[in-house]
N, CA, C and O of each residue as an XYZ file, in Angstrom:
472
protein
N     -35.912     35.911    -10.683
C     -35.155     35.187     -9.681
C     -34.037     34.421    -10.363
O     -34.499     33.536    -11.083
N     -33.201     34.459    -10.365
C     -31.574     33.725    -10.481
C     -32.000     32.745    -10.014
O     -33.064     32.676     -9.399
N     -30.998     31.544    -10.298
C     -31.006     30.243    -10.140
C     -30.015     30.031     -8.440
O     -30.087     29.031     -7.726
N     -29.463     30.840     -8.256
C     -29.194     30.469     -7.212
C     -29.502     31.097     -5.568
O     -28.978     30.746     -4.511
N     -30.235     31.830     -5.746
C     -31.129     32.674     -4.497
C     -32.770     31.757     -4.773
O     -33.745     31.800     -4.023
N     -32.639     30.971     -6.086
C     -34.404     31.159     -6.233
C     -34.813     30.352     -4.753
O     -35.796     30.753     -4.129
N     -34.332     29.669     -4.449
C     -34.913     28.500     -3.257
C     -34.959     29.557     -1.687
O     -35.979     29.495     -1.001
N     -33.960     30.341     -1.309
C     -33.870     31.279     -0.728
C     -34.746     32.181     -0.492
O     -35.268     32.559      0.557
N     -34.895     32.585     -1.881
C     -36.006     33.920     -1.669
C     -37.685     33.371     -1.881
O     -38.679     34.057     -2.121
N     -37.574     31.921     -1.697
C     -39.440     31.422     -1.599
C     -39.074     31.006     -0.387
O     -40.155     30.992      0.201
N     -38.281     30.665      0.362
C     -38.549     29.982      1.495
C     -38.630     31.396      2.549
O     -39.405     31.468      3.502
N     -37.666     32.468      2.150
C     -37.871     33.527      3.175
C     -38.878     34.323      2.936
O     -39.331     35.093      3.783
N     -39.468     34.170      1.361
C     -41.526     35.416      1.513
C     -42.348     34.074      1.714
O     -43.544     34.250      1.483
N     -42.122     33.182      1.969
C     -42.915     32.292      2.399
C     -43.013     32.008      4.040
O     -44.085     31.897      4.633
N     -41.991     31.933      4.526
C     -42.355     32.333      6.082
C     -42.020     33.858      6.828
O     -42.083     34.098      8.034
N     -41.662     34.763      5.771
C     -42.008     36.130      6.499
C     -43.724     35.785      6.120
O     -44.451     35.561      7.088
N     -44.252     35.755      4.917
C     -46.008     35.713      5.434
C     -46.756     34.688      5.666
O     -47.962     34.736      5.425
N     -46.124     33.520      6.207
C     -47.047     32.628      6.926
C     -46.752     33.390      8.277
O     -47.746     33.291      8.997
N     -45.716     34.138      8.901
C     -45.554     34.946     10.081
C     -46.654     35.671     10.096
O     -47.535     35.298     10.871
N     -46.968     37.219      9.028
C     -47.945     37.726      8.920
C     -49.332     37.006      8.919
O     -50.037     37.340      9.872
N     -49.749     36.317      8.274
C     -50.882     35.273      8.232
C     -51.333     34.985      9.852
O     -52.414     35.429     10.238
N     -50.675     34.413     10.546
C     -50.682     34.135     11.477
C     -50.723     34.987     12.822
O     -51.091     34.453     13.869
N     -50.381     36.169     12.777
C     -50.290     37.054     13.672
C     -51.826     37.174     13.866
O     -52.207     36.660     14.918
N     -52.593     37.614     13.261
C     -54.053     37.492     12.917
C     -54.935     36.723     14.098
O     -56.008     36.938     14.664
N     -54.232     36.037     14.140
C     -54.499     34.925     15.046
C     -56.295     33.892     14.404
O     -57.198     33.192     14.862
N     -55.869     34.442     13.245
C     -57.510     33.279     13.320
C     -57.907     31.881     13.214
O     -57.398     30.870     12.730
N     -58.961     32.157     13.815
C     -59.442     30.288     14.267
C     -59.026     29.762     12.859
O     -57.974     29.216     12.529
N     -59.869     29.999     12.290
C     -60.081     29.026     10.450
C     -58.559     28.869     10.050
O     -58.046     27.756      9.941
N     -57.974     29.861      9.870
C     -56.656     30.108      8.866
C     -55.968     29.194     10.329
O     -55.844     28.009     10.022
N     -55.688     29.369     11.233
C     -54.726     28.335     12.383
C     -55.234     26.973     12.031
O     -54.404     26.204     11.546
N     -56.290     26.606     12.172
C     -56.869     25.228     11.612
C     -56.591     24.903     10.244
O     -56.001     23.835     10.084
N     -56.830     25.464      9.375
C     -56.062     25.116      8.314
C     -54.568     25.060      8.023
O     -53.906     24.343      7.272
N     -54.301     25.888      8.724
C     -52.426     25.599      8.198
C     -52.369     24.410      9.183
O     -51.374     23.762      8.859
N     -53.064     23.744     10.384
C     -52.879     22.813     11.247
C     -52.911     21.647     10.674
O     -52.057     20.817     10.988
N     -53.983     21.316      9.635
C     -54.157     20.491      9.330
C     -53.472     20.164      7.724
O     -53.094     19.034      7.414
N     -53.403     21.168      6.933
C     -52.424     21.176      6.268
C     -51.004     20.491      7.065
O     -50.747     19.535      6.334
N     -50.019     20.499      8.127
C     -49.135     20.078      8.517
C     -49.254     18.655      9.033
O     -48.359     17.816      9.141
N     -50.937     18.527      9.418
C     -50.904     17.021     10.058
C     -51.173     15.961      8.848
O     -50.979     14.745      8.863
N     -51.696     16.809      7.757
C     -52.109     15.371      6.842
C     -51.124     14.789      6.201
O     -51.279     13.687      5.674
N     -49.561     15.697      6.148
C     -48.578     15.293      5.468
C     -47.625     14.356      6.614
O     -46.576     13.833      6.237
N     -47.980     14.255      7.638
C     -47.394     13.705      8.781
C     -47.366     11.788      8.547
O     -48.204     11.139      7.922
N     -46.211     11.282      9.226
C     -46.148      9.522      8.726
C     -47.701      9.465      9.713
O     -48.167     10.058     10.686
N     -48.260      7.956      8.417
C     -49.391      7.338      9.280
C     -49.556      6.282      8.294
O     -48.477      5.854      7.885
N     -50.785      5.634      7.695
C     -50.818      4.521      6.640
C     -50.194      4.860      5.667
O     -49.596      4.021      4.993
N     -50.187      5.967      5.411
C     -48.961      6.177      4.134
C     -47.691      6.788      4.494
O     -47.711      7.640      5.382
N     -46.691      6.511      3.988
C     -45.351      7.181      4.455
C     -45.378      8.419      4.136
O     -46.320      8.760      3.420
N     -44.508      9.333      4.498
C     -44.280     10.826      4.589
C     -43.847     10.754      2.917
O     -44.251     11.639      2.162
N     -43.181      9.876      2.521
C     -42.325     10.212      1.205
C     -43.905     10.213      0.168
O     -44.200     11.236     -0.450
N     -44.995      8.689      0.087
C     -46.054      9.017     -0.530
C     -46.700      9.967     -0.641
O     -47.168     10.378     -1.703
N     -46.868     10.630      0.796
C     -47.994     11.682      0.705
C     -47.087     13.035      0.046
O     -47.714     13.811     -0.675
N     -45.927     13.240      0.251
C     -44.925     13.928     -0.381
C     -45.433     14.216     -1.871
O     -45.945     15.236     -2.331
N     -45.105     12.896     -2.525
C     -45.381     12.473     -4.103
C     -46.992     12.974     -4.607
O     -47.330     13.164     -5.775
N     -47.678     13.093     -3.641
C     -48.981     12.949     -3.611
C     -49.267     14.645     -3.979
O     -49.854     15.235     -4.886
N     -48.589     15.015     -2.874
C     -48.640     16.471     -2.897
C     -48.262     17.090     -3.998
O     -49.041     17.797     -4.637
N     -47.142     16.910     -4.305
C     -46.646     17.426     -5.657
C     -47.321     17.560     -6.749
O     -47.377     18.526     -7.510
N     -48.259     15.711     -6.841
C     -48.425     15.486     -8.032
C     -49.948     16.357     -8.161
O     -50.568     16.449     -9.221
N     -50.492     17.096     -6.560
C     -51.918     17.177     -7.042
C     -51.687     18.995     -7.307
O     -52.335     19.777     -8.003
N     -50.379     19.227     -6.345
C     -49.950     20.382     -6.981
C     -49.946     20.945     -8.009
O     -50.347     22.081     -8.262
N     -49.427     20.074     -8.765
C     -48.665     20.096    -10.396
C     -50.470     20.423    -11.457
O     -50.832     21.321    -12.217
N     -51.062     19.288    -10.989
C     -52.223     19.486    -11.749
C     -53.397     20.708    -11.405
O     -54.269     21.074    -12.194
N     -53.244     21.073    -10.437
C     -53.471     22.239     -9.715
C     -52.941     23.730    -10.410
O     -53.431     24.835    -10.647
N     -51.857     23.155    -10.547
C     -51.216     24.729    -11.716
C     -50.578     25.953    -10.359
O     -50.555     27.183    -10.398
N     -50.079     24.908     -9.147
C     -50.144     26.066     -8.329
C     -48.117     26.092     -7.762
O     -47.617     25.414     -6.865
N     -47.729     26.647     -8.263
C     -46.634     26.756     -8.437
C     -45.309     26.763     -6.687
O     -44.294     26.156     -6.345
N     -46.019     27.615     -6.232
C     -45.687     27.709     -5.032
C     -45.670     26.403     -4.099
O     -44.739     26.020     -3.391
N     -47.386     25.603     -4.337
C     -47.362     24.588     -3.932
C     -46.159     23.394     -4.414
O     -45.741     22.540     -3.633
N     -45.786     23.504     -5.602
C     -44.978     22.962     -6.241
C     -43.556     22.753     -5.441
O     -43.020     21.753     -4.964
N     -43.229     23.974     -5.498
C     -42.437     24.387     -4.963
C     -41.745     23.779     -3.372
O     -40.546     23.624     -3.141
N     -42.953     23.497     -2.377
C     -43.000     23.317     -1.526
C     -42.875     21.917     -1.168
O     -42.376     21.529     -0.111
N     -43.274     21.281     -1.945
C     -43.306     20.054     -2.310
C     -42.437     19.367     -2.836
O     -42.399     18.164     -2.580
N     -41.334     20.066     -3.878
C     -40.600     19.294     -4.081
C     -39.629     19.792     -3.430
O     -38.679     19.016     -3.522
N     -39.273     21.041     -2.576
C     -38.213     21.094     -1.180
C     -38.681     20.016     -0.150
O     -37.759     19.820      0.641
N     -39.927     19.133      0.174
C     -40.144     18.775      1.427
C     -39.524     17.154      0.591
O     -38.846     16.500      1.384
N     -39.673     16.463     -0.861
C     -39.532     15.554     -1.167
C     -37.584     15.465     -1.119
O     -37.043     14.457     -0.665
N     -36.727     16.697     -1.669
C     -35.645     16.603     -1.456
C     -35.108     16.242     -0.278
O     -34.302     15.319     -0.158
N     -35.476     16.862      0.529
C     -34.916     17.101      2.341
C     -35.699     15.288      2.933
O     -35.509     14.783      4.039
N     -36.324     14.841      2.083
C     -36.759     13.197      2.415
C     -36.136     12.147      1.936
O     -36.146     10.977      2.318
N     -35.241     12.998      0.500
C     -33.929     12.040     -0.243
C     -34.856     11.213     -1.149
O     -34.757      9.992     -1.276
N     -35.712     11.940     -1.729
C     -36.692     11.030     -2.635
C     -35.873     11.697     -4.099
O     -35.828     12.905     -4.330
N     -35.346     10.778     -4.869
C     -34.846     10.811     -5.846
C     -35.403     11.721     -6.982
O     -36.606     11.925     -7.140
N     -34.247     12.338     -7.889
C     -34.933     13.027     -9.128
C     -35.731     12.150    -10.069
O     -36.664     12.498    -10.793
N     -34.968     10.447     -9.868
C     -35.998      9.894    -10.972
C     -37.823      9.309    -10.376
O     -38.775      8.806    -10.973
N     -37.512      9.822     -8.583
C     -38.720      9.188     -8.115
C     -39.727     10.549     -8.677
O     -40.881     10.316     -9.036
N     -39.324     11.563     -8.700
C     -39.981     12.957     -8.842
C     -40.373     12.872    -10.199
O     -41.556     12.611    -10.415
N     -39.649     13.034    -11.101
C     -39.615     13.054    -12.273
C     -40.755     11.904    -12.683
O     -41.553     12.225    -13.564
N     -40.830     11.019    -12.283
C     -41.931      9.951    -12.338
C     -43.611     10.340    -12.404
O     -44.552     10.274    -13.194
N     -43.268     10.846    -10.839
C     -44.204     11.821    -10.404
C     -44.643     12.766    -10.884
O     -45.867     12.881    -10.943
N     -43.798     13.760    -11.387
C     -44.368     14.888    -12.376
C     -44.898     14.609    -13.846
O     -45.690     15.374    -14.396
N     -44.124     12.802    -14.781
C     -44.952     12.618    -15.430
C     -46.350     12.349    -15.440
O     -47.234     12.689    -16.226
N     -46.365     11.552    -14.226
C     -47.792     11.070    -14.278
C     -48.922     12.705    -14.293
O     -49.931     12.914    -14.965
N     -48.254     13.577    -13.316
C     -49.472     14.671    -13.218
C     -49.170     15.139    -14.673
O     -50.165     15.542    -15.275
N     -48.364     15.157    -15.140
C     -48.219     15.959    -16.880
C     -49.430     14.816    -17.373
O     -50.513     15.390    -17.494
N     -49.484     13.687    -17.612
C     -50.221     12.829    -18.438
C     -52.092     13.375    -17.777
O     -53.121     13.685    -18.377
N     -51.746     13.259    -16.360
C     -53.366     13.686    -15.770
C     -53.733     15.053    -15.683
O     -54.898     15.282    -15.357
N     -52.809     16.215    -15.960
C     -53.282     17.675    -16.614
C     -53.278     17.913    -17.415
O     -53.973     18.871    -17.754
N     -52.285     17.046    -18.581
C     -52.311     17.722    -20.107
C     -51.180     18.704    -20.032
O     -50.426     19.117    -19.151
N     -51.364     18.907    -21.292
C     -50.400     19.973    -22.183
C     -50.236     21.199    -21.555
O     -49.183     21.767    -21.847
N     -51.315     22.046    -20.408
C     -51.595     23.354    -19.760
C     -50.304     23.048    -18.830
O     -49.533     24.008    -18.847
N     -49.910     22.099    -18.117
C     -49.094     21.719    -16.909
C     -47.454     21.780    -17.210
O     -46.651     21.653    -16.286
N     -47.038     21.986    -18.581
C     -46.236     21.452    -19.228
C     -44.949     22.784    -18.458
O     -43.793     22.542    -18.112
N     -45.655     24.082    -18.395
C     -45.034     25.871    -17.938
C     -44.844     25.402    -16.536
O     -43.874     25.733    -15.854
N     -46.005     24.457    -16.046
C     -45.265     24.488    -14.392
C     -43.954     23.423    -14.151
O     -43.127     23.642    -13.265
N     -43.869     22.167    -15.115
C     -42.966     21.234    -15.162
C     -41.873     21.865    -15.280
O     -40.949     21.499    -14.553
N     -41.591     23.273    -16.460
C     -40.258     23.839    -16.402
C     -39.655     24.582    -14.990
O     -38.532     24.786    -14.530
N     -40.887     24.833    -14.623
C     -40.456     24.930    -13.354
C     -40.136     24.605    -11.971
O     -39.630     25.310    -11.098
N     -40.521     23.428    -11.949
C     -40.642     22.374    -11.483
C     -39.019     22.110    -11.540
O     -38.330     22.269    -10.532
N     -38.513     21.728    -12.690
C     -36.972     21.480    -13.130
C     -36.121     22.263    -12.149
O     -35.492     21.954    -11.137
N     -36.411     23.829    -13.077
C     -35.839     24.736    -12.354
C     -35.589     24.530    -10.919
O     -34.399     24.456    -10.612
N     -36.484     24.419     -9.945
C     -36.393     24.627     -8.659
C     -35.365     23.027     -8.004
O     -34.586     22.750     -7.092
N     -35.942     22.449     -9.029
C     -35.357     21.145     -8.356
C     -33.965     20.945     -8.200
O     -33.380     20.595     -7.174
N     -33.342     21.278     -9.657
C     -31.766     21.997    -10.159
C     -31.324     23.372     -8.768
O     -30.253     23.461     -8.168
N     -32.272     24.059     -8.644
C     -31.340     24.796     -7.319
C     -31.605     23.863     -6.755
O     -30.645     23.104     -6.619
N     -32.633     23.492     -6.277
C     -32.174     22.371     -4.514
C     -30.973     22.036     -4.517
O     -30.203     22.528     -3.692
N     -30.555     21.127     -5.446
C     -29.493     20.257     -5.934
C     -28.104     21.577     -5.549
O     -27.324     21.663     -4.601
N     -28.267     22.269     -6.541
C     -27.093     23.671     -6.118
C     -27.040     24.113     -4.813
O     -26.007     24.384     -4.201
N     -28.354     24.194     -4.327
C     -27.963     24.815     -3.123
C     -27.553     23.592     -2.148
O     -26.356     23.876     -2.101
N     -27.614     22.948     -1.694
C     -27.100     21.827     -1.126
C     -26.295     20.976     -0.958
O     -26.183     20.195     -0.013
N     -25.392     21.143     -2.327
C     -24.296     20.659     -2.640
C     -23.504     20.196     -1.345
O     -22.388     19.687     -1.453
């Protein structure tokens, strides 16, 4: 993926198959993506925390996509590179050295946001 389609081409195989996923129609998988959408929703914690939250459990998670997703939903909230960057240290310090391949990517994606949005 190029640096400047990369944000493009996860956001469009990411909802061509949450489309597929969903056609399915099943109870479990509808409840889960449901609640997946409501826990990130404002309530005692702001949208931007649980944002940070996400990322950071992402990051230690090793799950890239999630990553991904997370730090498009923290951009589009105007949460700063140094609030992120914060954020991704702390999960680097609470995964270790293994987390270090998703942080470059992490960069990466964050650098297109930035490009693509200009």
């Amino acid at each position: 993926m190029n640096n400047s389609n990369i944000v493009e081409e996860f956001n469009d195989y990411r909802s061509k198959m949450n489309d597929e996923i969903l056609k399915d129609n099943n109870k479990i998988i509808k409840r889960i993506f449901n609640l997946d959408t409501n826990a990130f929703a404002e309530g005692a914690l702001p949208k931007k925390t649980k944002e940070l939250m996400g990322l950071g459990n992402s990051m230690v998670l090793r799950c890239d996509d999630c990553v991904r997703y997370h730090l498009e939903a923290c951009y589009k909230l105007n949460i700063t590179k140094a609030e992120v960057v914060e954020a991704l240290s702390v999960s680097l310090l609470i995964g270790g050295t293994i987390v270090i391949p998703h942080l470059r990517r992490a960069y990466e994606y964050w650098d297109a946001l930035e490009k693509t949005n200009q």
